[in-house]
CSV table of C-alpha atoms (C1' of nucleotides) in Angstrom, one decimal:
chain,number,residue,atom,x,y,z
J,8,UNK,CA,87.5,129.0,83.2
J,9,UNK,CA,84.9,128.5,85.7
J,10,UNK,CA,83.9,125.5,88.0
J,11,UNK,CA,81.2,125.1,86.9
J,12,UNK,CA,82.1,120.9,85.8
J,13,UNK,CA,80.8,119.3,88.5
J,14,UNK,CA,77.1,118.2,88.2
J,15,UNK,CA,76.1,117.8,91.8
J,16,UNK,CA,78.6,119.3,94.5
J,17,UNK,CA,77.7,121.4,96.7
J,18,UNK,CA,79.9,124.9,98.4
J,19,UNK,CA,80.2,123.4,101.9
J,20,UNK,CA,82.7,125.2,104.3
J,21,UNK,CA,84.9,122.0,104.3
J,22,UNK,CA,85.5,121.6,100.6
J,23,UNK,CA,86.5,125.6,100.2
J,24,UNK,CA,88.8,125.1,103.3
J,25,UNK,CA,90.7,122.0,101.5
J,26,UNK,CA,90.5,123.8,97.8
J,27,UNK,CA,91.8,126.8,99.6
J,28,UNK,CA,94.6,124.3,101.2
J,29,UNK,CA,95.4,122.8,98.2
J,30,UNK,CA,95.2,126.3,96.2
J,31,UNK,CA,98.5,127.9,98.6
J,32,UNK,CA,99.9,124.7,98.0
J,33,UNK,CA,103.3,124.2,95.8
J,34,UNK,CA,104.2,120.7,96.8
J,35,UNK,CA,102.6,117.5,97.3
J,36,UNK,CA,100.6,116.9,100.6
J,37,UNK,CA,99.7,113.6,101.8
J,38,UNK,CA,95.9,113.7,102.9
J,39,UNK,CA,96.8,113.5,106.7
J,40,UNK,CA,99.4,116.4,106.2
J,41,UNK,CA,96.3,118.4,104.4
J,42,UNK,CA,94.2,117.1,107.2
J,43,UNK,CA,97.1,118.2,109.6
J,44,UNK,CA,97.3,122.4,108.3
J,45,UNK,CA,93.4,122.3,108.6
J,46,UNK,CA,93.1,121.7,111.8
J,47,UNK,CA,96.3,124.3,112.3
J,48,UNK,CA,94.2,126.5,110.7
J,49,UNK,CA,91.5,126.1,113.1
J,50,UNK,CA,89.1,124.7,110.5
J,51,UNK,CA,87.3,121.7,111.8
J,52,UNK,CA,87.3,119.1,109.0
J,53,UNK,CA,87.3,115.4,109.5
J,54,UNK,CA,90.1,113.2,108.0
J,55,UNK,CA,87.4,111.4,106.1
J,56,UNK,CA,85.8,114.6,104.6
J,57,UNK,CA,89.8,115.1,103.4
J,58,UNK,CA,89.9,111.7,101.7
J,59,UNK,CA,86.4,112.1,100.2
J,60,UNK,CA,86.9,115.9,99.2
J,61,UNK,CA,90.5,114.9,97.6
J,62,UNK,CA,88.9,111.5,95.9
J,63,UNK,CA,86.3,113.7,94.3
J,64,UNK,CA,88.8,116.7,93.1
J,65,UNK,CA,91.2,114.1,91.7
J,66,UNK,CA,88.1,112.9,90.0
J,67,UNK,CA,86.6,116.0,88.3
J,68,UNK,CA,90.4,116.5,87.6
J,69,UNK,CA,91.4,119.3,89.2
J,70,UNK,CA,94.3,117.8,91.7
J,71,UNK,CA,96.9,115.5,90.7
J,72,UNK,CA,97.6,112.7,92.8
J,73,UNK,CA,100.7,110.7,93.1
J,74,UNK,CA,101.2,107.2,94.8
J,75,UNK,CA,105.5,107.5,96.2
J,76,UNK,CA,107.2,104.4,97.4
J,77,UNK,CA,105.8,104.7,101.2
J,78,UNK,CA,102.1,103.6,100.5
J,79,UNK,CA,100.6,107.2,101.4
J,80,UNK,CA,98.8,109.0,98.5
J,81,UNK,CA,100.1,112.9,97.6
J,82,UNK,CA,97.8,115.3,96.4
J,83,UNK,CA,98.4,119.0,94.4
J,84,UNK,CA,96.4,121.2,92.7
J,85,UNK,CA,97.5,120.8,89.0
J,86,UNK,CA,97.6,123.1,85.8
J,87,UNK,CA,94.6,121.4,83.2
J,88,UNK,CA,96.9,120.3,80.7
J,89,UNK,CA,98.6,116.8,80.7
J,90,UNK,CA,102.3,116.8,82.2
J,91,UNK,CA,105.1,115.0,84.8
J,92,UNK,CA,106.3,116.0,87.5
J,93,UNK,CA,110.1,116.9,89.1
J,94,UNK,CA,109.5,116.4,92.5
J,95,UNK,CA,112.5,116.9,95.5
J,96,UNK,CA,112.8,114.0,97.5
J,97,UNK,CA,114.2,116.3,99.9
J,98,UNK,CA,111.5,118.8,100.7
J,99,UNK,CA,109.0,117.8,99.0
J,100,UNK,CA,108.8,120.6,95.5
J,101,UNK,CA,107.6,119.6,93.0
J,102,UNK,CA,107.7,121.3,89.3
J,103,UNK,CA,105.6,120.5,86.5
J,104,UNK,CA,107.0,120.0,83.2
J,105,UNK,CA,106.0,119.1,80.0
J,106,UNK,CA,107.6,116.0,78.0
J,107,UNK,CA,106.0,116.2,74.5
J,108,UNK,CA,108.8,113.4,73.2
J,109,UNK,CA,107.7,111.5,76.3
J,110,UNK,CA,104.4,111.2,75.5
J,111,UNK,CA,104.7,110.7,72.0
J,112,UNK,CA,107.7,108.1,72.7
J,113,UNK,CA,104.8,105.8,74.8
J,114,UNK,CA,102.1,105.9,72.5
J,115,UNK,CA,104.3,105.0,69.8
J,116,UNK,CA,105.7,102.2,71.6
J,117,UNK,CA,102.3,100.7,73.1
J,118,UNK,CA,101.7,101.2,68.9
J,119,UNK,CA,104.5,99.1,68.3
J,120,UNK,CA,103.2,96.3,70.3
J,121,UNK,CA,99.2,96.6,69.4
J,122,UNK,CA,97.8,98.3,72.5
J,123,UNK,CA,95.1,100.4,72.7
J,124,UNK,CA,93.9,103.0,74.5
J,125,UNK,CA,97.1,103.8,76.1
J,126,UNK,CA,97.9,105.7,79.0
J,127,UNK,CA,101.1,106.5,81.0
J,128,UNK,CA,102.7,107.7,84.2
J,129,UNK,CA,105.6,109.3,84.6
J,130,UNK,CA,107.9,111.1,87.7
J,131,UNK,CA,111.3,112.2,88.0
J,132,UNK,CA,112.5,111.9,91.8
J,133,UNK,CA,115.9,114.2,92.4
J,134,UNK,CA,117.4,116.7,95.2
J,135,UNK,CA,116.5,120.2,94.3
J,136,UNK,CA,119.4,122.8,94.2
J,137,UNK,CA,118.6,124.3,97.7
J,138,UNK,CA,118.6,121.1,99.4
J,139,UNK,CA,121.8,120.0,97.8
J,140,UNK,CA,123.9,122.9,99.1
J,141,UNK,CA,122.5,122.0,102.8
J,142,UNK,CA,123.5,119.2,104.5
J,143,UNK,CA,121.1,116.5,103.5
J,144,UNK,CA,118.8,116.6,105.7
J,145,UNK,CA,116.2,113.7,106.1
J,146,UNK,CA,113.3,114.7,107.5
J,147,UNK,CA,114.7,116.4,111.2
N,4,UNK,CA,127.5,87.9,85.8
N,5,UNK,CA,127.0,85.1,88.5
N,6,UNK,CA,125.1,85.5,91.2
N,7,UNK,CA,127.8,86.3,94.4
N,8,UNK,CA,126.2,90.1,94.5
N,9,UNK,CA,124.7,88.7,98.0
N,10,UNK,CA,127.5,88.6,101.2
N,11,UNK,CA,125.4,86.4,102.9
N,12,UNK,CA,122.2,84.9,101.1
N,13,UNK,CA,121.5,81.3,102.5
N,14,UNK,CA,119.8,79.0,99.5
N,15,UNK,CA,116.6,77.9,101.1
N,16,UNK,CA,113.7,76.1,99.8
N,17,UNK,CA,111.4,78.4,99.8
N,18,UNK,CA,113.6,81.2,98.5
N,19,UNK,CA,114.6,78.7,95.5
N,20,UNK,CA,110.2,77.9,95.1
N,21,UNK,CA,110.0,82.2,94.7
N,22,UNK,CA,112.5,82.4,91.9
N,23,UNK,CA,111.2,79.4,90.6
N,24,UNK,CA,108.0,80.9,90.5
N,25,UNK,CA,109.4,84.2,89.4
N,26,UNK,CA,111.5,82.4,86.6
N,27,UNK,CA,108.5,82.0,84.8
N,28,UNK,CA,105.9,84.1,85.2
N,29,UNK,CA,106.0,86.6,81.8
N,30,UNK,CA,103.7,89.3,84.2
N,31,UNK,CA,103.2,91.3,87.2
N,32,UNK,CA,102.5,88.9,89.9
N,33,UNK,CA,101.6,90.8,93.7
N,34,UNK,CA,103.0,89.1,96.9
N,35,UNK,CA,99.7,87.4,97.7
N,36,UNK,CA,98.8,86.1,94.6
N,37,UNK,CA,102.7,84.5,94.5
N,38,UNK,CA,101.6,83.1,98.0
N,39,UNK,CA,98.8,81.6,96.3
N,40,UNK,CA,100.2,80.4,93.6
N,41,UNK,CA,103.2,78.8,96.0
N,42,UNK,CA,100.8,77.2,97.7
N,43,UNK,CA,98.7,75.7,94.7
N,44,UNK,CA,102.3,73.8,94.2
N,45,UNK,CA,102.4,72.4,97.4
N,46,UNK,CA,105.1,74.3,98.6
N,47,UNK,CA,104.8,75.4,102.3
N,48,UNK,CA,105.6,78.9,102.2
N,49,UNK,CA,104.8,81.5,104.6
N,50,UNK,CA,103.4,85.0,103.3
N,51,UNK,CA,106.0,86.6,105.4
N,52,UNK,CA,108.5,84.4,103.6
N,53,UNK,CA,107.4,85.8,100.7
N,54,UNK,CA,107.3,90.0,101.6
N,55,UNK,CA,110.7,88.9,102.6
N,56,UNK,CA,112.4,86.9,99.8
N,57,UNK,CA,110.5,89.6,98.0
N,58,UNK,CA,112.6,92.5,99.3
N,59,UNK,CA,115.5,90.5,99.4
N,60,UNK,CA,115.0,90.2,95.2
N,61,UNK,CA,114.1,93.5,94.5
N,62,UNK,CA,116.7,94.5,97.1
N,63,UNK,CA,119.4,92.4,95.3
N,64,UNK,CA,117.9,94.3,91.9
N,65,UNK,CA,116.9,90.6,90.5
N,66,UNK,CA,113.4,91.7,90.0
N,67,UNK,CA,111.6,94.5,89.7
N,68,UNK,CA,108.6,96.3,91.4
N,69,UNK,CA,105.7,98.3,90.5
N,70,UNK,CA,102.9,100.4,92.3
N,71,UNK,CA,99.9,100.5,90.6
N,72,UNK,CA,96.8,101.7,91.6
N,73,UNK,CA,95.1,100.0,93.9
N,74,UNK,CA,97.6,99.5,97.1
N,75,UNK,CA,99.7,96.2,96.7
N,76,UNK,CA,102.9,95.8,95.0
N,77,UNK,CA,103.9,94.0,92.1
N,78,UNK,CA,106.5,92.1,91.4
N,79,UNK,CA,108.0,90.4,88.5
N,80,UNK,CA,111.8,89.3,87.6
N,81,UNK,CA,113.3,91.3,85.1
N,82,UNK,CA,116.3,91.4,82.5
N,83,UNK,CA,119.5,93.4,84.3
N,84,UNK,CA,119.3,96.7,82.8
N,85,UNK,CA,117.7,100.1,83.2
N,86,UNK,CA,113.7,100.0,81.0
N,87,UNK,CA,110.4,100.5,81.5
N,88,UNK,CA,107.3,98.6,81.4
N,89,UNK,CA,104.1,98.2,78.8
N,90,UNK,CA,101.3,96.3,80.8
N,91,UNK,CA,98.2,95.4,79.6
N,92,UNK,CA,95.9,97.0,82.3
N,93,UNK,CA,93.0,93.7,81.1
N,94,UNK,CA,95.7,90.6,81.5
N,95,UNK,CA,98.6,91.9,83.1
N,96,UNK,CA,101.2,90.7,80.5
N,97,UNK,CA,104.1,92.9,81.1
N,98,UNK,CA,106.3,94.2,77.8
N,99,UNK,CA,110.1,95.2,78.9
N,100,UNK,CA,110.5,98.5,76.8
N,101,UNK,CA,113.7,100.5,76.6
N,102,UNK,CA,113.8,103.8,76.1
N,103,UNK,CA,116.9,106.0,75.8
N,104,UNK,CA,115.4,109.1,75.2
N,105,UNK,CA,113.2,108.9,77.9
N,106,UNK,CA,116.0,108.6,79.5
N,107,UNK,CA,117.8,111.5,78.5
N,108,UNK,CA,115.1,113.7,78.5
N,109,UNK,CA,114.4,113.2,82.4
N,110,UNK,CA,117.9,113.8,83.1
N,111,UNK,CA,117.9,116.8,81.1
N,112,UNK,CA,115.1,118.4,82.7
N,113,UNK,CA,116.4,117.4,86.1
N,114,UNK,CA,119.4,119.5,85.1
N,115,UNK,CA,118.1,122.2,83.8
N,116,UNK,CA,115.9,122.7,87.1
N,117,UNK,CA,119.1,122.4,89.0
N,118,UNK,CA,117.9,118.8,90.3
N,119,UNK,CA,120.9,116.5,91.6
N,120,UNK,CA,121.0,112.3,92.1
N,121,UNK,CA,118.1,111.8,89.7
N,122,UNK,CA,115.9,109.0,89.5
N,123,UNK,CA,112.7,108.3,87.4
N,124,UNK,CA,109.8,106.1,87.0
N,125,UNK,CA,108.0,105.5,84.1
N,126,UNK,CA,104.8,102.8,83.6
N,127,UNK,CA,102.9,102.6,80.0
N,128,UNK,CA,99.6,100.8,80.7
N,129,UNK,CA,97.1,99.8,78.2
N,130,UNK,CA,95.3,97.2,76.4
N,131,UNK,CA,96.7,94.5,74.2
N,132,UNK,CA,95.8,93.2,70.9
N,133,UNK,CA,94.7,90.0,72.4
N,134,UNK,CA,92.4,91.4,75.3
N,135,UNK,CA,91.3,94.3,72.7
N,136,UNK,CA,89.9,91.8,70.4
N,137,UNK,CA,88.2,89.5,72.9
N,138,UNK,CA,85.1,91.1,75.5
N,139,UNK,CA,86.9,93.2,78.2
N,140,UNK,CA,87.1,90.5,80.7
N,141,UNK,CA,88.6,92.0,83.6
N,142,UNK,CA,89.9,89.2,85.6
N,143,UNK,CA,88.2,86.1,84.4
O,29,DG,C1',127.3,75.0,116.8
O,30,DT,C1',125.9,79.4,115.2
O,31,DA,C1',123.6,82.7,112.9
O,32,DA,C1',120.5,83.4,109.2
O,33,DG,C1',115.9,82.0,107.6
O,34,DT,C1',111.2,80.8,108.6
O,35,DG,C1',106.3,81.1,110.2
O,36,DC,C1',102.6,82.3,113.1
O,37,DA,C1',100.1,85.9,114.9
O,38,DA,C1',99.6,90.4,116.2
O,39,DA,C1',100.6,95.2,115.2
O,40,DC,C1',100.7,98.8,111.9
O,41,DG,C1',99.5,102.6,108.6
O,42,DG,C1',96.8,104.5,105.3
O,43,DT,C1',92.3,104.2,103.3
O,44,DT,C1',87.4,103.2,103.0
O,45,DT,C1',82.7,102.5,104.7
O,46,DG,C1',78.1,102.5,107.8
O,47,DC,C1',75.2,105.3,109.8
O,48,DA,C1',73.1,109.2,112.3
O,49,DG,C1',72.9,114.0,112.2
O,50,DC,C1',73.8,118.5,109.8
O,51,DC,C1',73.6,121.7,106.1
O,52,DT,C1',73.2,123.4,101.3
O,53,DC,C1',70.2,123.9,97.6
L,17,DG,C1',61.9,119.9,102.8
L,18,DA,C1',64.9,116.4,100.5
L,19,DG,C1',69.1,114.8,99.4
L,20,DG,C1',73.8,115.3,99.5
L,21,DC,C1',77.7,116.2,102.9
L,22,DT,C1',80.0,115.5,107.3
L,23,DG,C1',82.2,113.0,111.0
L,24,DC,C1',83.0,109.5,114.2
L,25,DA,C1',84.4,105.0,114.8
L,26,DA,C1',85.2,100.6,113.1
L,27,DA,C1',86.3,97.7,109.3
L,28,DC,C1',89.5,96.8,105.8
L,29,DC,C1',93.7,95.5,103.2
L,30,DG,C1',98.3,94.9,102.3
L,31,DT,C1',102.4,95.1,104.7
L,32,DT,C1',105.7,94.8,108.6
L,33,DT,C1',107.5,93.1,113.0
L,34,DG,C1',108.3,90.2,117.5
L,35,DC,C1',109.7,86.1,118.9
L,36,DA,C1',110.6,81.2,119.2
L,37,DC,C1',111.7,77.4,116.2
L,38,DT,C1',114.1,75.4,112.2
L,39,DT,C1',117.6,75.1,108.9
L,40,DA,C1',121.8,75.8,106.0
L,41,DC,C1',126.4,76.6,106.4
DNA sequence: GTAAGTGCAAACGGTTTGCAGCCTC
DNA sequence: GAGGCTGCAAACCGTTTGCACTTAC
């Protein structure tokens, strides 16, 4: 599968440097954090090039974004098919999985009560087995 | 259950105008639009009050809070136990839905990942029969 | 009388936008 | 060469906090 979805965007250097982020990623990044390894990297992208460049991935669907208690938005590079995440409130993994019960459990309940054109979200929040055996550690 | 959850609670007026506010409102309501809708009574209540008496509720587990898109929180009293929400994404009404094998199935996946001290959170959004049938007025 | 609760205003944090210049197509 | 893309700074919005005053207990 190609990229070729979008109509009208254009290869710049800044958009490869945050699908490249994004593509090493396997947790959720918070724009500023994304913002944050680019500049580590040496890259020179502006935070609002980040915001923009995420806003239009998570549009043409090929991040998944996640809004946490805390206000800041998390972004991840996403398999195509629908599915929830298990994320470690710990360090931050995140792991997709697949709920096929889940999903038929909420369109059969919005049935139940007449809605239409139904959608859901859906996270599970835990402590992932390698942060569990350390002492919890809370952001050092 | 009565209400002696709370060591040290004072019973102001304006914490008894929120709940009374709370008590019957049948959707999600955000801080500022309870402000609002506080003030339209006549009651002289500060927004800060309100964030505050707000935490305190949701603190005390007497209502319950949601993050929608869009930035502000929502808030709305709820029954005791552990369910989810249907919400009409045209009006707002809120649908307390229970759903045990949602509930099992997180907790299973958490396990089976390893994950410890789960926690979930599940919103079902869509439209309802009555805002289906009418023009989709979005916030008349 | 004391400590919690309140309210104003200012600070805060993340996100969005206006606009001039740059770069891809 | 034209239009989208970038980046800086400032605006924006909801939320939180400092501090002095008020109130319930």
């Amino acid at each position: 599968m190609n990229v070729e979805t979008n109509a009208a965007l254009r290869n710049t250097k800044q958009r490869t440097a945050v699908s490249a982020v994004l593509a090493e990623a396997d947790c959720f990044y918070s724009a500023q954090e994304l913002h944050a390894m680019l500049r580590e990297r040496g890259e020179r992208v502006g935070l609002t090039t980040v915001y923009r460049t995420l806003q239009g991935l998570a549009d043409a669907g090929e991040i998944d974004v996640m809004r946490p208690p805390g206000g800041e938005h998390l972004y991840r590079r996403c398999g195509q098919g629908h599915h929830h995440h298990l994320v470690c409130r710990d360090c931050g993994r995140a792991v997709e999985v697949e709920g096929p019960a889940v999903e038929s459990w909420a369109e059969r309940v919005a049935a139940q009560h007449g809605f239409k054109d139904v959608s859901h979200t859906m996270e599970i929040f835990g402590t992932c087995p390698e942060c569990a055996t350390k002492p919890p550690t809370t952001a050092p």
